[in-house]
Coordinates of C-alpha atoms and ligand atoms in Angstrom, one line a residue:
M1 CA 0.0 0.0 0.0
R2 CA 2.7 2.3 1.0
I3 CA 4.5 1.5 -2.2
R4 CA 1.4 2.2 -4.3
V5 CA 1.0 5.6 -2.6
L6 CA 4.5 6.4 -3.4
A7 CA 4.1 5.3 -7.0
L8 CA 0.9 7.4 -7.3
A9 CA 2.8 10.4 -5.8
A10 CA 5.5 9.9 -8.4
V11 CA 3.0 9.9 -11.2
V12 CA 1.3 13.0 -9.9
A13 CA 4.7 14.7 -9.4
G14 CA 5.6 13.7 -13.0
A15 CA 2.4 15.3 -14.3
L16 CA 3.1 18.4 -12.3
V17 CA 6.5 18.7 -13.8
T18 CA 5.1 18.5 -17.3
V19 CA 2.4 21.1 -16.6
S20 CA 4.9 23.4 -14.9
A21 CA 7.3 23.1 -17.9
Q22 CA 4.5 24.3 -20.2
N23 CA 3.6 27.1 -17.7
A24 CA 7.3 28.0 -17.5
Q25 CA 7.3 28.9 -21.2
R26 CA 7.1 32.6 -20.7
Q27 CA 5.3 34.7 -23.2
V28 CA 7.4 37.7 -24.4
S29 CA 6.8 40.4 -27.0
L30 CA 9.3 39.4 -29.7
L31 CA 11.6 36.5 -30.6
V32 CA 14.4 37.1 -33.2
S33 CA 15.4 33.6 -34.0
G34 CA 17.5 31.3 -36.2
G35 CA 20.4 33.4 -37.2
I36 CA 24.1 33.6 -36.1
V37 CA 24.0 35.7 -33.0
V38 CA 27.1 37.9 -32.6
T39 CA 26.7 39.2 -29.0
V40 CA 29.7 41.4 -28.6
D41 CA 29.3 40.5 -24.9
P42 CA 32.4 40.3 -22.5
V43 CA 33.3 36.8 -23.7
N44 CA 32.5 37.6 -27.3
R45 CA 30.0 34.8 -27.6
V46 CA 28.9 33.8 -31.1
I47 CA 25.9 31.4 -31.2
P48 CA 25.6 29.7 -34.6
N49 CA 21.9 28.9 -34.5
G50 CA 20.8 31.4 -31.9
A51 CA 17.9 33.6 -30.8
V52 CA 17.2 36.7 -28.8
A53 CA 14.1 37.0 -26.6
I54 CA 12.7 40.5 -26.1
D55 CA 10.1 41.6 -23.7
G56 CA 8.9 45.2 -23.9
T57 CA 12.0 47.4 -24.2
D58 CA 14.6 44.9 -23.0
I59 CA 16.4 41.8 -24.0
V60 CA 15.5 39.0 -21.6
A61 CA 17.6 36.1 -23.0
V62 CA 20.2 35.3 -25.6
D63 CA 20.8 31.6 -26.3
T64 CA 20.5 28.8 -28.9
A65 CA 17.3 28.9 -30.9
E66 CA 16.4 25.5 -29.3
N67 CA 16.8 26.8 -25.7
I68 CA 14.9 30.0 -26.4
A69 CA 12.1 28.0 -28.0
K70 CA 11.9 25.8 -24.9
Q71 CA 11.6 28.8 -22.5
F72 CA 9.8 31.5 -24.5
R73 CA 6.8 32.0 -26.7
G74 CA 6.8 35.3 -28.7
R75 CA 3.7 37.3 -29.5
D76 CA 5.7 38.2 -32.6
T77 CA 8.6 36.3 -34.2
I78 CA 11.2 37.4 -36.7
N79 CA 12.8 34.5 -38.5
A80 CA 16.5 35.5 -39.0
S81 CA 17.8 32.3 -40.5
G82 CA 20.5 33.0 -43.1
Q83 CA 21.2 36.3 -41.2
I84 CA 23.5 37.6 -38.6
I85 CA 21.9 39.0 -35.4
L86 CA 24.0 41.7 -33.8
P87 CA 23.7 44.8 -31.5
G88 CA 22.4 47.9 -33.3
L89 CA 25.3 50.1 -34.4
I90 CA 26.1 53.3 -32.5
N91 CA 27.1 56.4 -34.4
T92 CA 29.0 58.5 -31.8
H93 CA 29.3 61.7 -33.9
T94 CA 27.1 63.2 -36.5
H95 CA 25.1 66.2 -37.5
A96 CA 22.0 64.4 -38.8
A97 CA 20.2 67.3 -40.6
M98 CA 23.4 67.9 -42.7
V99 CA 22.3 65.1 -45.0
L100 CA 20.6 67.9 -46.8
Y101 CA 24.1 69.2 -47.8
R102 CA 25.2 65.7 -49.0
G103 CA 27.5 66.2 -52.0
L104 CA 27.0 69.9 -52.1
A105 CA 30.8 70.5 -52.2
D106 CA 33.6 68.1 -52.2
D107 CA 37.4 67.9 -52.9
L108 CA 38.1 71.4 -51.4
A109 CA 40.5 72.6 -48.7
L110 CA 38.7 72.7 -45.3
S111 CA 38.6 76.5 -45.0
E112 CA 37.2 76.9 -48.5
W113 CA 34.7 74.1 -48.0
L114 CA 33.5 75.7 -44.7
N115 CA 33.6 79.3 -45.7
K116 CA 32.3 79.1 -49.2
Y117 CA 29.8 76.4 -48.8
I118 CA 28.8 75.0 -45.4
F119 CA 28.6 78.2 -43.4
P120 CA 26.8 80.2 -46.1
A121 CA 24.4 77.3 -46.7
E122 CA 23.7 77.0 -43.0
A123 CA 23.3 80.8 -42.6
K124 CA 20.5 80.8 -45.2
T125 CA 18.8 77.5 -44.8
V126 CA 19.0 76.2 -41.2
S127 CA 15.5 76.5 -39.7
P128 CA 13.1 74.3 -37.8
A129 CA 11.7 73.0 -41.1
F130 CA 15.2 72.3 -42.5
V131 CA 16.2 70.4 -39.3
R132 CA 13.0 68.5 -39.3
A133 CA 13.3 67.4 -42.9
G134 CA 17.0 66.6 -42.6
T135 CA 16.7 64.6 -39.4
R136 CA 13.8 62.6 -40.9
L137 CA 15.9 61.8 -44.0
A138 CA 18.9 60.9 -41.8
A139 CA 16.7 58.7 -39.6
L140 CA 15.5 56.8 -42.6
E141 CA 19.0 56.3 -43.8
M142 CA 20.2 55.2 -40.3
I143 CA 17.3 52.7 -39.8
Q144 CA 18.0 51.3 -43.3
S145 CA 21.7 50.9 -42.6
G146 CA 21.5 49.5 -39.1
T147 CA 22.3 52.4 -36.8
T148 CA 20.1 52.3 -33.7
T149 CA 21.7 55.1 -31.6
F150 CA 23.3 58.3 -32.7
A151 CA 25.0 61.3 -31.0
D152 CA 24.1 64.5 -32.7
M153 CA 25.3 68.1 -32.5
Y154 CA 23.2 70.7 -34.2
Y155 CA 20.8 73.6 -34.0
F156 CA 17.1 73.5 -33.1
E157 CA 17.9 70.2 -31.3
E158 CA 14.3 70.0 -30.1
E159 CA 13.3 69.3 -33.8
V160 CA 16.0 66.7 -34.0
A161 CA 14.6 65.1 -30.8
A162 CA 11.0 65.1 -32.1
A163 CA 12.0 63.6 -35.5
T164 CA 14.2 61.0 -33.8
K165 CA 11.4 59.9 -31.4
A166 CA 8.9 59.7 -34.2
A167 CA 11.3 57.5 -36.1
G168 CA 11.8 55.3 -33.0
L169 CA 15.6 55.8 -32.9
R170 CA 17.7 56.4 -29.8
G171 CA 19.6 59.7 -29.7
V172 CA 22.1 61.5 -27.6
L173 CA 21.3 64.9 -28.8
G174 CA 23.3 68.0 -28.1
Q175 CA 22.1 71.6 -28.5
T176 CA 25.0 73.5 -30.1
I177 CA 26.6 76.4 -28.2
I178 CA 28.8 78.6 -30.4
Q179 CA 30.3 82.1 -30.0
F180 CA 28.9 83.7 -33.2
P181 CA 25.2 84.3 -34.1
V182 CA 23.5 81.2 -35.6
A183 CA 20.0 80.3 -36.7
D184 CA 18.7 79.4 -33.3
A185 CA 20.7 81.7 -31.0
K186 CA 22.0 85.3 -31.4
T187 CA 24.5 84.9 -28.6
P188 CA 26.1 82.0 -26.6
A189 CA 23.9 83.1 -23.7
D190 CA 20.8 82.6 -25.8
A191 CA 22.2 79.2 -26.8
L192 CA 22.7 78.2 -23.2
V193 CA 19.1 79.2 -22.3
R194 CA 17.9 77.1 -25.3
A195 CA 20.1 74.2 -24.2
E196 CA 18.6 74.3 -20.7
A197 CA 15.1 74.3 -22.0
F198 CA 15.9 71.4 -24.3
I199 CA 17.3 69.4 -21.4
K200 CA 14.2 70.0 -19.3
S201 CA 11.9 68.9 -22.1
F202 CA 13.6 65.6 -22.8
K203 CA 15.3 64.7 -19.5
D204 CA 13.3 61.6 -18.8
D205 CA 12.6 60.5 -22.3
P206 CA 13.0 56.7 -22.9
L207 CA 14.7 57.3 -26.3
I208 CA 16.3 60.8 -26.1
T209 CA 19.3 61.6 -23.9
P210 CA 19.5 65.4 -24.1
A211 CA 23.1 66.8 -24.1
V212 CA 25.0 70.1 -24.3
A213 CA 27.2 70.6 -27.4
P214 CA 29.7 73.4 -27.0
H215 CA 31.0 73.4 -30.6
A216 CA 34.8 73.4 -30.0
M217 CA 37.5 75.1 -28.0
Y218 CA 38.4 77.4 -30.9
T219 CA 34.8 78.6 -31.5
L220 CA 34.1 79.5 -27.9
D221 CA 35.7 81.6 -25.2
G222 CA 36.7 80.1 -21.8
P223 CA 33.7 81.4 -19.8
T224 CA 31.2 80.0 -22.3
L225 CA 33.0 76.6 -22.4
K226 CA 32.8 76.5 -18.6
A227 CA 29.1 77.6 -18.5
A228 CA 28.2 74.9 -21.1
R229 CA 30.0 72.3 -19.0
D230 CA 28.4 73.5 -15.8
L231 CA 25.0 73.2 -17.4
S232 CA 25.6 69.6 -18.4
R233 CA 27.0 68.8 -14.9
R234 CA 24.0 70.4 -13.2
Y235 CA 21.6 68.2 -15.1
K236 CA 23.9 65.2 -15.3
V237 CA 23.7 65.0 -19.1
P238 CA 26.5 64.4 -21.6
T239 CA 28.7 67.1 -23.1
L240 CA 29.6 66.7 -26.8
I241 CA 32.5 68.7 -28.3
H242 CA 34.7 68.7 -31.4
L243 CA 38.2 68.1 -30.1
A244 CA 41.7 68.3 -31.7
E245 CA 40.2 67.8 -35.2
T246 CA 42.7 69.7 -37.3
R247 CA 46.2 71.0 -37.2
D248 CA 44.8 74.6 -37.3
E249 CA 43.0 73.9 -34.0
I250 CA 46.4 72.8 -32.5
Q251 CA 48.1 76.0 -33.8
A252 CA 45.3 78.2 -32.4
A253 CA 45.6 76.5 -29.0
Q254 CA 49.3 76.9 -29.0
E255 CA 49.2 80.6 -30.0
R256 CA 46.4 81.6 -27.6
F257 CA 47.1 79.3 -24.6
K258 CA 50.5 77.8 -25.1
S259 CA 49.0 74.3 -24.7
S260 CA 47.1 71.6 -26.6
P261 CA 43.3 71.8 -26.9
V262 CA 43.1 68.8 -24.4
V263 CA 45.4 70.5 -21.8
Y264 CA 43.6 73.8 -22.3
L265 CA 40.2 72.2 -21.7
D266 CA 41.5 70.4 -18.7
S267 CA 42.8 73.6 -17.3
L268 CA 39.3 75.0 -17.4
G269 CA 38.0 71.9 -15.4
F270 CA 36.1 71.0 -18.5
L271 CA 37.1 67.3 -18.9
G272 CA 35.5 64.5 -17.0
P273 CA 33.2 61.5 -17.3
G274 CA 30.2 62.4 -19.5
V275 CA 32.4 64.3 -22.0
L276 CA 32.7 62.9 -25.6
G277 CA 35.3 64.5 -27.8
A278 CA 34.8 64.0 -31.5
H279 CA 37.8 63.3 -33.8
G280 CA 40.8 63.6 -31.4
V281 CA 43.1 63.5 -34.3
W282 CA 45.9 65.7 -33.2
V283 CA 46.7 64.4 -29.7
S284 CA 50.0 63.5 -28.0
D285 CA 50.5 60.5 -25.7
A286 CA 50.3 63.0 -22.8
D287 CA 46.9 64.3 -24.1
I288 CA 45.7 60.6 -24.4
A289 CA 46.8 60.0 -20.8
V290 CA 44.8 63.1 -19.7
L291 CA 41.7 61.9 -21.6
K292 CA 42.0 58.5 -20.0
A293 CA 42.6 59.9 -16.5
R294 CA 39.5 62.2 -16.8
G295 CA 37.3 59.4 -18.2
V296 CA 36.6 61.3 -21.5
G297 CA 35.1 59.3 -24.4
V298 CA 36.4 59.8 -28.0
S299 CA 34.6 59.4 -31.3
H300 CA 36.7 58.4 -34.2
N301 CA 35.5 59.5 -37.6
P302 CA 37.8 57.9 -40.2
E303 CA 35.9 58.8 -43.4
S304 CA 35.4 62.5 -42.5
N305 CA 39.0 62.7 -41.4
M306 CA 40.2 61.2 -44.7
K307 CA 37.8 63.2 -46.9
L308 CA 38.7 66.6 -45.3
A309 CA 42.3 65.4 -45.0
S310 CA 42.2 66.3 -41.3
G311 CA 44.8 63.7 -40.4
T312 CA 44.9 60.2 -38.9
A313 CA 43.8 59.8 -35.3
P314 CA 46.1 57.6 -33.2
V315 CA 43.5 55.0 -32.7
P316 CA 45.9 52.1 -31.8
A317 CA 47.3 54.4 -29.1
Y318 CA 43.9 55.2 -27.7
L319 CA 43.1 51.5 -27.6
R320 CA 46.4 50.7 -25.8
A321 CA 45.6 53.4 -23.3
D322 CA 42.1 51.9 -22.9
V323 CA 40.3 55.2 -23.7
A324 CA 36.6 54.6 -24.4
I325 CA 36.6 55.1 -28.2
G326 CA 33.7 54.6 -30.6
L327 CA 33.1 55.3 -34.3
G328 CA 31.2 58.1 -36.0
T329 CA 30.3 59.1 -39.5
D330 CA 30.3 62.9 -38.9
G331 CA 27.8 64.9 -40.9
A332 CA 26.9 63.6 -44.4
A333 CA 28.4 66.8 -45.9
S334 CA 31.9 65.3 -45.1
N335 CA 31.4 61.6 -45.5
N336 CA 28.9 61.5 -47.6
D337 CA 26.6 59.0 -45.9
L338 CA 25.7 57.7 -42.5
D339 CA 26.6 54.0 -43.1
M340 CA 28.3 52.7 -40.0
F341 CA 29.4 49.5 -41.8
E342 CA 31.6 51.8 -43.9
A343 CA 32.9 53.5 -40.8
M344 CA 34.0 50.1 -39.4
R345 CA 35.7 49.1 -42.6
F346 CA 37.4 52.5 -43.1
A347 CA 38.6 52.4 -39.4
A348 CA 40.1 48.9 -39.8
L349 CA 41.8 49.7 -43.2
L350 CA 43.0 53.2 -42.3
H351 CA 44.9 52.1 -39.3
K352 CA 46.5 49.1 -40.9
H353 CA 47.6 51.4 -43.8
A354 CA 48.8 54.2 -41.6
S355 CA 50.9 51.9 -39.3
V356 CA 52.0 49.5 -42.1
D357 CA 50.7 46.8 -39.7
P358 CA 47.7 44.7 -40.6
R359 CA 47.3 43.8 -36.9
A360 CA 46.8 47.5 -35.9
L361 CA 43.0 47.3 -35.8
S362 CA 41.2 44.0 -36.1
A363 CA 37.7 43.3 -37.4
R364 CA 36.7 42.4 -33.8
T365 CA 37.9 45.7 -32.5
A366 CA 36.2 47.7 -35.3
L367 CA 32.9 45.9 -34.5
E368 CA 33.4 46.7 -30.8
M369 CA 34.0 50.3 -31.6
A370 CA 30.7 50.5 -33.5
T371 CA 28.9 48.8 -30.6
I372 CA 30.1 48.3 -27.1
R373 CA 33.0 50.7 -27.1
G374 CA 30.8 53.4 -28.7
A375 CA 28.3 52.7 -25.8
R376 CA 31.1 53.1 -23.3
A377 CA 32.3 56.4 -25.0
L378 CA 28.7 57.7 -24.5
G379 CA 28.6 56.4 -20.9
M380 CA 25.7 54.1 -21.8
D381 CA 27.4 50.6 -21.9
K382 CA 25.3 49.3 -19.0
R383 CA 22.2 49.4 -21.2
L384 CA 23.6 49.4 -24.8
G385 CA 26.2 48.0 -27.1
S386 CA 25.9 44.2 -26.7
L387 CA 23.2 41.5 -26.8
E388 CA 22.8 40.6 -23.1
P389 CA 19.8 40.2 -20.8
R390 CA 18.7 43.4 -19.2
K391 CA 20.1 45.6 -22.0
Y392 CA 17.8 47.6 -24.2
A393 CA 16.5 45.6 -27.2
D394 CA 18.5 47.5 -29.8
L395 CA 19.5 45.0 -32.5
I396 CA 19.7 44.4 -36.2
T397 CA 19.9 41.5 -38.5
V398 CA 22.1 41.4 -41.6
S399 CA 21.7 39.1 -44.7
T400 CA 24.4 36.6 -45.5
A401 CA 22.5 35.3 -48.6
G402 CA 24.1 37.2 -51.4
A403 CA 27.0 36.5 -53.7
R404 CA 29.1 39.1 -51.9
Q405 CA 28.7 37.2 -48.6
T406 CA 29.4 33.7 -50.0
P407 CA 31.2 31.7 -48.6
M408 CA 31.4 32.8 -45.0
Y409 CA 34.0 31.4 -42.7
D410 CA 33.9 34.1 -40.0
P411 CA 30.8 36.3 -39.4
L412 CA 33.0 39.0 -37.7
S413 CA 35.2 39.3 -40.8
H414 CA 32.1 39.7 -43.0
L415 CA 30.5 42.3 -40.8
V416 CA 33.6 44.5 -41.2
Y417 CA 35.1 43.7 -44.5
V418 CA 32.1 42.7 -46.7
M419 CA 28.8 44.1 -45.3
R420 CA 27.1 47.3 -46.3
G421 CA 24.2 49.1 -44.8
D422 CA 22.0 47.8 -47.6
D423 CA 22.5 44.3 -46.2
V424 CA 20.5 45.1 -43.0
V425 CA 17.2 43.3 -43.1
N426 CA 15.6 44.2 -39.7
T427 CA 16.2 47.0 -37.3
I428 CA 14.8 47.0 -33.8
V429 CA 15.1 49.8 -31.2
N430 CA 13.8 49.7 -27.6
G431 CA 12.0 46.5 -28.5
Q432 CA 10.1 48.2 -31.4
V433 CA 10.6 46.9 -35.0
L434 CA 11.5 50.0 -37.0
M435 CA 12.4 48.1 -40.2
R436 CA 11.0 44.6 -41.1
D437 CA 12.3 42.8 -44.2
R438 CA 13.7 46.1 -45.4
R439 CA 10.4 47.9 -45.1
V440 CA 10.7 50.9 -42.7
L441 CA 7.6 51.0 -40.5
T442 CA 8.0 54.3 -38.7
L443 CA 8.6 56.6 -41.6
D444 CA 6.8 57.2 -44.9
E445 CA 9.8 56.5 -47.1
K446 CA 8.5 58.2 -50.3
A447 CA 7.4 61.3 -48.4
V448 CA 10.7 61.6 -46.6
L449 CA 12.7 61.3 -49.8
A450 CA 10.5 63.9 -51.6
E451 CA 10.9 66.3 -48.7
G452 CA 14.6 65.9 -48.9
R453 CA 14.7 66.6 -52.6
A454 CA 12.5 69.7 -52.1
W455 CA 15.5 71.4 -50.4
I456 CA 17.9 71.2 -53.3
D457 CA 17.0 74.5 -55.0
K458 CA 17.0 76.4 -51.7
V459 CA 20.4 75.0 -50.7
R460 CA 21.9 75.7 -54.2
A461 CA 20.6 79.3 -54.1
A462 CA 22.2 79.8 -50.7
V463 CA 25.7 79.1 -52.0
K464 CA 25.5 80.9 -55.4
Ligands
LIG501 ZN1 31.4 67.1 -36.5

């Protein structure tokens, strides 16, 4: 009898296990399943037939497709077989609305390019409507080419923020502070007021991180640089600045302050965690040590630096010093697109070429710079930059089906040396699918393109 009770108990317990296994299959909002998952996590896990489970805004699990299928049911599923699943790319420096100046003027010396084309065009065309149209067009391009987060420095940044949110992208958006009168501020004091209002409007936004963007040390006086930095410290938001981009900037700093731009900014108390310096081309080892000691992030923009012949940033030295360094495209006027796959490829090739050492920057490091290292440069690596549970569900899938991707021995190699933005199939930000099978869901593609073309005549007239 005793034995029969025990046997019955075992049967009941067995049934309970089966029932609870079914109940344990948790329902989540989205499964992205069946592709090669390149996690860029701390152990660089690559899962050949993997899947990512997403619930709401967050990743809840990253595992083999089989294990994910056992544990989760998705209300929606994206079949990513034949694709690579990877973290969304992070563009750490751009001026999104400048896509409307794409190809306006090329192959000129920097001063001629700026003074004859970019500044006159900006003086006559930058307006809320321009920034709106430009940011929408940039957002379309970024979604199509796999960028999920971008850091922006421009004017009318509230328009950038509204267009970015509507497109569903994540943005670290900096209101520009500059010494001379510009479209959205007559004085730097006006710009600071604008920046504070902008921070207040977007401080707790799930997609937008408002920031302060003092343009550069050579376009601002010391008190304004300090005021801009104080503002961002007061509200605990990032500071974005152009830093040591050209040799002219180094000369200006030497003549005016007898120091490098890095040392000058440090003497103002400007440098610290939360500061991201774009370019960092002309820096000494001592400058790099200061940037590391102060916890400053750097954005490397290989295409812009090459196109404007600004110089070659010492990226291997930054990496050796363990400075947080990400990749950027810069504005489309000097690139001329926002494709972060190109940025990875150019970074890898440029530093091999410049150092005559093919080991100088590996595919793995280039991919990290476009993802986790970029997140670290922006101070957002706890929630962004890799596919791991509890991070934001910002991810993309990339096709491996074409002639150009065949055969494939190493997905990391292909991501950096073969892929283009056009190969992106699905783009997901904050758990929301922004592009599905190459169809952008959050923007009316035809309308955005027509709106972009509508600016051609006005921009041409501005530089006549
Ligand atoms: Zn820039």
